[in-house]
mmCIF file of C-alpha atoms in Angstrom:
data_model
loop_
_atom_site.group_PDB
_atom_site.id
_atom_site.type_symbol
_atom_site.label_atom_id
_atom_site.label_comp_id
_atom_site.label_asym_id
_atom_site.label_seq_id
_atom_site.Cartn_x
_atom_site.Cartn_y
_atom_site.Cartn_z
ATOM 1 C CA MET P 27 -77.458 -63.856 36.810
ATOM 2 C CA LEU P 28 -76.867 -60.311 35.686
ATOM 3 C CA GLY P 29 -79.673 -59.100 33.475
ATOM 4 C CA LEU P 30 -81.206 -55.904 32.142
ATOM 5 C CA PHE P 31 -83.853 -55.990 34.812
ATOM 6 C CA TYR P 32 -82.952 -52.639 36.331
ATOM 7 C CA PRO P 33 -85.312 -49.882 35.155
ATOM 8 C CA GLN P 34 -83.823 -47.033 33.184
ATOM 9 C CA TYR P 35 -85.482 -44.451 35.410
ATOM 10 C CA ARG P 36 -83.664 -45.733 38.502
ATOM 11 C CA ILE P 37 -80.339 -44.901 36.867
ATOM 12 C CA GLU P 38 -81.660 -41.485 35.879
ATOM 13 C CA ARG P 39 -82.641 -40.753 39.466
ATOM 14 C CA THR P 40 -79.017 -40.790 40.568
ATOM 15 C CA PRO P 41 -77.133 -38.672 38.009
ATOM 16 C CA LEU P 42 -73.924 -36.922 38.960
ATOM 17 C CA LEU P 43 -74.455 -33.771 40.981
ATOM 18 C CA PRO P 44 -71.622 -31.213 41.149
ATOM 19 C CA THR P 45 -69.692 -31.196 44.410
ATOM 20 C CA ARG P 46 -70.675 -28.548 46.899
ATOM 21 C CA PRO P 47 -67.940 -26.142 48.059
ATOM 22 C CA GLN P 48 -67.069 -28.241 51.124
ATOM 23 C CA GLN P 49 -67.806 -31.642 49.575
ATOM 24 C CA ALA P 50 -64.799 -33.811 48.730
ATOM 25 C CA GLU P 51 -66.533 -36.195 46.322
ATOM 26 C CA SER P 52 -69.705 -36.711 44.318
ATOM 27 C CA VAL P 53 -70.593 -39.875 42.374
ATOM 28 C CA GLY P 54 -73.439 -40.433 39.918
ATOM 29 C CA TRP P 55 -74.415 -41.770 36.516
ATOM 30 C CA GLN P 56 -73.672 -40.077 33.207
ATOM 31 C CA THR P 57 -75.555 -40.529 29.955
ATOM 32 C CA ALA P 58 -74.103 -43.341 27.847
ATOM 33 C CA ILE P 59 -75.552 -42.288 24.476
ATOM 34 C CA GLY P 60 -77.686 -39.279 23.631
ATOM 35 C CA GLU P 61 -79.992 -38.755 26.613
ATOM 36 C CA GLN P 62 -80.007 -42.436 27.589
ATOM 37 C CA TYR P 63 -78.223 -43.635 30.695
ATOM 38 C CA VAL P 64 -78.109 -47.233 29.439
ATOM 39 C CA HIS P 65 -76.774 -48.010 25.958
ATOM 40 C CA GLU P 66 -77.964 -51.505 25.039
ATOM 41 C CA THR P 67 -76.832 -53.477 21.987
ATOM 42 C CA ASP P 68 -77.478 -57.185 21.460
ATOM 43 C CA GLY P 69 -77.907 -58.021 25.134
ATOM 44 C CA ALA P 70 -75.001 -55.885 26.332
ATOM 45 C CA ALA P 71 -75.678 -52.727 28.332
ATOM 46 C CA ARG P 72 -73.050 -50.001 28.694
ATOM 47 C CA ILE P 73 -73.286 -47.597 31.605
ATOM 48 C CA VAL P 74 -71.040 -44.730 32.672
ATOM 49 C CA LEU P 75 -70.282 -43.786 36.270
ATOM 50 C CA GLN P 76 -68.911 -40.286 36.747
ATOM 51 C CA ARG P 77 -66.966 -39.076 39.765
ATOM 52 C CA GLU P 78 -66.187 -35.498 40.684
ATOM 53 C CA GLU P 79 -63.517 -34.921 43.306
ATOM 54 C CA ARG P 80 -62.055 -31.938 45.120
ATOM 55 C CA SER P 81 -58.584 -32.821 46.297
ATOM 56 C CA VAL P 82 -56.267 -30.940 48.636
ATOM 57 C CA PRO P 83 -52.731 -32.332 49.116
ATOM 58 C CA SER P 84 -52.444 -33.948 52.528
ATOM 59 C CA SER P 85 -49.070 -32.308 53.082
ATOM 60 C CA VAL P 86 -50.646 -28.854 52.671
ATOM 61 C CA VAL P 87 -53.396 -29.689 55.156
ATOM 62 C CA ARG P 88 -50.932 -31.151 57.646
ATOM 63 C CA ASP P 89 -48.489 -28.219 57.482
ATOM 64 C CA MET P 90 -51.204 -25.584 57.837
ATOM 65 C CA ALA P 91 -52.833 -27.454 60.719
ATOM 66 C CA ASP P 92 -49.515 -27.897 62.531
ATOM 67 C CA GLN P 93 -48.743 -24.201 62.131
ATOM 68 C CA ARG P 94 -52.088 -23.179 63.582
ATOM 69 C CA LEU P 95 -51.699 -25.563 66.495
ATOM 70 C CA LEU P 96 -48.229 -24.226 67.175
ATOM 71 C CA THR P 97 -49.538 -20.667 67.191
ATOM 72 C CA ARG P 98 -52.464 -21.595 69.434
ATOM 73 C CA VAL P 99 -50.592 -23.772 71.916
ATOM 74 C CA GLY P 100 -47.267 -21.943 71.838
ATOM 75 C CA THR P 101 -44.816 -23.486 74.249
ATOM 76 C CA THR P 102 -47.398 -24.743 76.723
ATOM 77 C CA GLY P 103 -47.292 -28.312 75.499
ATOM 78 C CA GLU P 104 -47.766 -30.789 72.690
ATOM 79 C CA PRO P 105 -51.326 -30.929 71.230
ATOM 80 C CA SER P 106 -53.147 -34.201 71.660
ATOM 81 C CA LYS P 107 -53.897 -36.585 68.806
ATOM 82 C CA ALA P 108 -57.570 -35.618 68.899
ATOM 83 C CA GLU P 109 -56.662 -31.937 68.626
ATOM 84 C CA LYS P 110 -54.453 -32.624 65.592
ATOM 85 C CA ILE P 111 -57.207 -34.561 63.838
ATOM 86 C CA ALA P 112 -59.814 -31.895 64.576
ATOM 87 C CA MET P 113 -57.544 -29.120 63.294
ATOM 88 C CA ARG P 114 -56.722 -31.000 60.096
ATOM 89 C CA ASP P 115 -60.424 -31.610 59.460
ATOM 90 C CA ALA P 116 -61.137 -27.909 59.953
ATOM 91 C CA VAL P 117 -58.321 -26.890 57.616
ATOM 92 C CA LEU P 118 -59.531 -29.352 54.970
ATOM 93 C CA LEU P 119 -63.056 -27.907 55.070
ATOM 94 C CA GLU P 120 -61.591 -24.433 54.720
ATOM 95 C CA LEU P 121 -59.443 -25.344 51.716
ATOM 96 C CA LEU P 122 -61.915 -27.553 49.829
ATOM 97 C CA PRO P 123 -63.844 -24.643 48.236
ATOM 98 C CA GLN P 124 -60.557 -23.461 46.705
ATOM 99 C CA ALA P 125 -59.774 -26.869 45.195
ATOM 100 C CA PHE P 126 -60.528 -27.250 41.496
ATOM 101 C CA PRO P 127 -63.041 -30.091 40.927
ATOM 102 C CA ARG P 128 -61.805 -32.899 38.678
ATOM 103 C CA GLN P 129 -64.040 -35.393 36.902
ATOM 104 C CA SER P 130 -63.369 -38.958 35.790
ATOM 105 C CA ASN P 131 -65.507 -41.612 34.131
ATOM 106 C CA THR P 132 -65.662 -45.378 34.535
ATOM 107 C CA GLN P 133 -67.519 -47.400 31.931
ATOM 108 C CA ALA P 134 -68.927 -50.879 32.409
ATOM 109 C CA ILE P 135 -70.680 -53.250 30.056
ATOM 110 C CA ILE P 136 -73.081 -55.841 31.452
ATOM 111 C CA ASP P 137 -73.092 -58.779 29.034
ATOM 112 C CA THR P 138 -76.340 -60.570 29.861
ATOM 113 C CA LYS P 139 -75.778 -63.321 27.300
ATOM 114 C CA ASN P 140 -72.646 -64.559 29.061
ATOM 115 C CA GLN P 141 -73.395 -63.239 32.573
ATOM 116 C CA GLN P 142 -70.264 -61.089 32.604
ATOM 117 C CA VAL P 143 -69.395 -57.528 33.542
ATOM 118 C CA TRP P 144 -66.570 -55.727 31.755
ATOM 119 C CA PHE P 145 -64.923 -52.655 33.244
ATOM 120 C CA ASP P 146 -62.687 -50.217 31.394
ATOM 121 C CA THR P 147 -60.283 -50.205 34.344
ATOM 122 C CA LEU P 148 -58.208 -52.742 36.279
ATOM 123 C CA THR P 149 -57.968 -50.585 39.413
ATOM 124 C CA ALA P 150 -59.580 -52.500 42.275
ATOM 125 C CA THR P 151 -60.900 -49.441 44.122
ATOM 126 C CA THR P 152 -62.531 -48.064 40.970
ATOM 127 C CA ILE P 153 -64.145 -51.416 40.175
ATOM 128 C CA GLU P 154 -65.439 -51.676 43.742
ATOM 129 C CA ARG P 155 -66.870 -48.158 43.608
ATOM 130 C CA THR P 156 -68.693 -48.893 40.358
ATOM 131 C CA SER P 157 -69.916 -52.256 41.658
ATOM 132 C CA ASN P 158 -71.344 -50.631 44.778
ATOM 133 C CA GLN P 159 -73.231 -48.092 42.683
ATOM 134 C CA LEU P 160 -74.597 -50.902 40.522
ATOM 135 C CA ARG P 161 -75.782 -52.803 43.586
ATOM 136 C CA GLU P 162 -77.795 -49.778 44.628
ATOM 137 C CA GLN P 163 -79.619 -49.973 41.286
ATOM 138 C CA ILE P 164 -80.071 -53.715 40.646
ATOM 139 C CA GLY P 165 -79.771 -55.203 44.133
ATOM 140 C CA GLN P 166 -77.169 -57.552 45.551
ATOM 141 C CA TRP P 167 -75.162 -59.692 43.157
ATOM 142 C CA ARG P 168 -71.935 -61.612 43.456
ATOM 143 C CA MET P 169 -69.029 -60.888 41.130
ATOM 144 C CA VAL P 170 -65.921 -63.055 40.811
ATOM 145 C CA PRO P 171 -62.970 -62.791 38.386
ATOM 146 C CA PHE P 172 -63.721 -64.625 35.143
ATOM 147 C CA PHE P 173 -60.450 -66.583 35.236
ATOM 148 C CA GLY P 174 -60.696 -67.149 38.968
ATOM 149 C CA THR P 175 -57.629 -66.642 41.120
ATOM 150 C CA GLN P 176 -55.218 -68.621 38.957
ATOM 151 C CA ASP P 177 -51.904 -67.084 37.963
ATOM 152 C CA ILE P 178 -51.562 -67.549 34.210
ATOM 153 C CA SER P 179 -47.962 -66.316 33.996
ATOM 154 C CA ALA P 180 -46.801 -69.857 33.162
ATOM 155 C CA HIS P 181 -49.087 -69.868 30.135
ATOM 156 C CA LEU P 182 -47.774 -66.489 29.017
ATOM 157 C CA ALA P 183 -44.182 -67.709 29.332
ATOM 158 C CA SER P 184 -44.862 -70.886 27.358
ATOM 159 C CA TRP P 185 -46.480 -68.863 24.565
ATOM 160 C CA LEU P 186 -43.577 -66.437 24.523
ATOM 161 C CA LEU P 187 -40.930 -69.166 24.486
ATOM 162 C CA GLY P 188 -42.808 -71.518 22.204
ATOM 163 C CA THR P 189 -45.902 -71.120 20.061
ATOM 164 C CA PRO P 190 -48.983 -69.052 20.983
ATOM 165 C CA PRO P 191 -52.359 -70.804 20.775
ATOM 166 C CA THR P 192 -54.297 -70.877 17.526
ATOM 167 C CA GLY P 193 -55.849 -67.524 16.731
ATOM 168 C CA PHE P 194 -53.306 -65.555 18.747
ATOM 169 C CA ASP P 195 -50.017 -63.916 17.790
ATOM 170 C CA ILE P 196 -47.368 -62.431 20.066
ATOM 171 C CA GLY P 197 -47.317 -58.638 20.017
ATOM 172 C CA GLU P 198 -44.468 -56.247 20.689
ATOM 173 C CA GLY P 199 -44.703 -55.655 24.417
ATOM 174 C CA ALA P 200 -44.154 -57.529 27.663
ATOM 175 C CA LYS P 201 -43.446 -56.999 31.341
ATOM 176 C CA LEU P 202 -41.305 -59.416 33.333
ATOM 177 C CA VAL P 203 -40.976 -59.484 37.114
ATOM 178 C CA ASP P 204 -38.370 -60.972 39.407
ATOM 179 C CA LEU P 205 -40.215 -62.407 42.402
ATOM 180 C CA ARG P 206 -37.013 -62.877 44.398
ATOM 181 C CA GLU P 207 -35.497 -59.407 44.130
ATOM 182 C CA GLY P 208 -38.499 -57.363 43.017
ATOM 183 C CA GLY P 209 -36.999 -56.127 39.751
ATOM 184 C CA THR P 210 -39.010 -55.584 36.574
ATOM 185 C CA VAL P 211 -38.191 -55.502 32.870
ATOM 186 C CA THR P 212 -40.608 -53.748 30.500
ATOM 187 C CA VAL P 213 -40.253 -53.866 26.732
ATOM 188 C CA SER P 214 -42.376 -52.265 24.009
ATOM 189 C CA LYS P 215 -42.278 -52.065 20.228
ATOM 190 C CA LEU P 216 -39.859 -54.983 20.197
ATOM 191 C CA ALA P 217 -40.121 -58.079 18.024
ATOM 192 C CA LEU P 218 -40.775 -60.969 20.404
ATOM 193 C CA PRO P 219 -39.411 -63.356 21.451
ATOM 194 C CA ASP P 220 -36.266 -61.249 21.818
ATOM 195 C CA PRO P 221 -33.053 -63.070 22.933
ATOM 196 C CA HIS P 222 -32.629 -60.744 25.919
ATOM 197 C CA VAL P 223 -36.222 -61.374 27.045
ATOM 198 C CA VAL P 224 -35.741 -65.123 26.662
ATOM 199 C CA ALA P 225 -32.551 -64.925 28.742
ATOM 200 C CA HIS P 226 -34.438 -63.169 31.552
ATOM 201 C CA LEU P 227 -37.063 -65.916 31.521
ATOM 202 C CA HIS P 228 -34.421 -68.632 31.758
ATOM 203 C CA GLU P 229 -32.941 -66.752 34.730
ATOM 204 C CA GLY P 230 -36.209 -67.183 36.604
ATOM 205 C CA MET P 231 -38.213 -64.056 35.839
ATOM 206 C CA LYS P 232 -41.920 -64.538 35.182
ATOM 207 C CA VAL P 233 -44.165 -62.941 32.570
ATOM 208 C CA ASP P 234 -46.535 -60.515 34.254
ATOM 209 C CA GLN P 235 -47.950 -58.934 31.075
ATOM 210 C CA LEU P 236 -47.834 -59.944 27.419
ATOM 211 C CA GLU P 237 -49.195 -58.155 24.379
ATOM 212 C CA LEU P 238 -51.204 -60.420 22.077
ATOM 213 C CA ILE P 239 -53.031 -60.024 18.791
ATOM 214 C CA TRP P 240 -56.280 -61.945 18.403
ATOM 215 C CA ARG P 241 -57.272 -63.074 14.901
ATOM 216 C CA GLU P 242 -55.451 -60.015 13.537
ATOM 217 C CA GLN P 243 -58.439 -57.957 14.715
ATOM 218 C CA ILE P 244 -57.731 -56.902 18.309
ATOM 219 C CA ARG P 245 -54.442 -55.992 19.974
ATOM 220 C CA PHE P 246 -54.449 -56.270 23.771
ATOM 221 C CA THR P 247 -52.300 -56.956 26.828
ATOM 222 C CA LEU P 248 -53.043 -60.068 28.878
ATOM 223 C CA ARG P 249 -51.956 -59.892 32.512
ATOM 224 C CA ALA P 250 -50.952 -62.741 34.798
ATOM 225 C CA ASP P 251 -54.076 -62.134 36.910
ATOM 226 C CA GLY P 252 -56.302 -62.626 33.842
ATOM 227 C CA GLY P 253 -57.024 -58.950 33.265
ATOM 228 C CA LEU P 254 -57.168 -57.547 29.731
ATOM 229 C CA ALA P 255 -55.714 -54.078 29.169
ATOM 230 C CA LYS P 256 -54.884 -51.700 26.315
ATOM 231 C CA ILE P 257 -57.573 -53.211 24.078
ATOM 232 C CA LYS P 258 -57.434 -51.694 20.598
ATOM 233 C CA PRO P 259 -59.072 -52.814 17.340
ATOM 234 C CA THR P 260 -56.872 -53.214 14.304
ATOM 235 C CA GLU P 261 -57.699 -52.018 10.802
ATOM 236 C CA LEU P 262 -59.078 -55.466 10.024
ATOM 237 C CA LEU P 263 -61.929 -54.964 12.475
ATOM 238 C CA ASP P 264 -64.092 -52.800 10.210
ATOM 239 C CA THR P 265 -66.859 -50.757 11.755
ATOM 240 C CA ASP P 266 -69.175 -51.052 8.771
ATOM 241 C CA ASP P 267 -69.112 -53.923 6.298
ATOM 242 C CA SER P 268 -71.146 -51.907 3.805
ATOM 243 C CA GLY P 269 -68.418 -49.295 3.523
ATOM 244 C CA GLU P 270 -70.916 -46.470 4.030
ATOM 245 C CA MET P 271 -69.935 -43.490 6.143
ATOM 246 C CA ILE P 272 -71.926 -42.775 9.323
ATOM 247 C CA ASP P 273 -72.317 -39.060 9.939
ATOM 248 C CA ASP P 274 -74.370 -39.204 13.150
ATOM 249 C CA ALA P 275 -72.133 -39.482 16.246
ATOM 250 C CA ASP P 276 -74.634 -41.576 18.223
ATOM 251 C CA GLN P 277 -75.157 -43.961 15.332
ATOM 252 C CA GLN P 278 -71.392 -44.352 15.012
ATOM 253 C CA LEU P 279 -71.088 -45.021 18.753
ATOM 254 C CA ASP P 280 -73.852 -47.619 18.499
ATOM 255 C CA ALA P 281 -72.164 -49.332 15.542
ATOM 256 C CA ASP P 282 -68.790 -49.346 17.295
ATOM 257 C CA GLN P 283 -70.277 -50.872 20.435
ATOM 258 C CA ARG P 284 -72.047 -53.621 18.488
ATOM 259 C CA LEU P 285 -68.822 -54.479 16.710
ATOM 260 C CA MET P 286 -66.589 -54.483 19.798
ATOM 261 C CA VAL P 287 -69.062 -56.411 21.963
ATOM 262 C CA GLY P 288 -69.300 -59.151 19.361
ATOM 263 C CA ALA P 289 -65.523 -59.332 18.967
ATOM 264 C CA LEU P 290 -64.830 -59.271 22.712
ATOM 265 C CA ARG P 291 -67.296 -62.097 23.323
ATOM 266 C CA LEU P 292 -65.403 -64.290 20.861
ATOM 267 C CA LEU P 293 -62.012 -63.185 22.218
ATOM 268 C CA ILE P 294 -62.940 -63.988 25.820
ATOM 269 C CA GLN P 295 -64.355 -67.363 24.775
ATOM 270 C CA ASP P 296 -61.170 -68.220 22.874
ATOM 271 C CA LEU P 297 -59.065 -67.267 25.888
ATOM 272 C CA ALA P 298 -61.278 -69.324 28.192
ATOM 273 C CA ASN P 299 -60.953 -72.377 25.934
ATOM 274 C CA VAL P 300 -57.160 -72.026 25.697
ATOM 275 C CA LEU P 301 -56.582 -71.534 29.414
ATOM 276 C CA LYS P 302 -59.025 -74.296 30.338
ATOM 277 C CA ASP P 303 -57.360 -76.776 27.986
ATOM 278 C CA ASN P 304 -53.853 -75.833 29.134
ATOM 279 C CA THR P 305 -54.820 -76.079 32.802
ATOM 280 C CA ALA P 306 -56.306 -79.532 32.263
ATOM 281 C CA LYS P 307 -53.071 -80.746 30.655
ATOM 282 C CA GLN P 308 -50.867 -79.577 33.543
#
């Protein structure tokens, strides 16, 4: 079970440190709200992992290394593989201090009520990097995709060709893939189901991504692997039922997180119920 049993101070002990001149990468935690590294609301903790990277194009390193080897060796012979690797490593260390450091953030929410972890990315390497950093703080834990390994493209196609499940409406975007020839068709801002999209489906293409609207409150894209992307609240998901304005930025962030966590919990549960029921009927 994932719980808020990791002490706040352990997160604070590993904040992001700027990369040194010859350091390619630095990873550490960033404050989530105010001076706090963990932003907790209603049993959901948001954390932010920050990465700073110095990057030198591999082609630049390779060309400069080859030129130096050519000058050093001349016409006496071809340099060995070990010599090429050593020269490229030396060139990289020389060029790294000149590389401009770039920073990127990855946010994760640990939902202790439902034993889930939500990431703001679907990139496997980024998720793995964040997971490894979390394991260093809270110990070993096993994480599996919420919808397992099932391909839900058949569900997406049936919703697109027929009627979406209760509580969901079809949006204006989709991505179709042709498994035989590798082609793709991407549509956006198009009233679905469109006749051309339907024709592609009847020709054997599968739905890889489909935009959906949940209870008129959240617009998102559901992928065939079960991932949720491009999650955006609609105007019907109000941030404050009282109608009062919140001037403090941290208070606004706290209110927004409470609202979105509550909505996402219900959205994920509705999706789980729909996919479970549909799978049982097949």
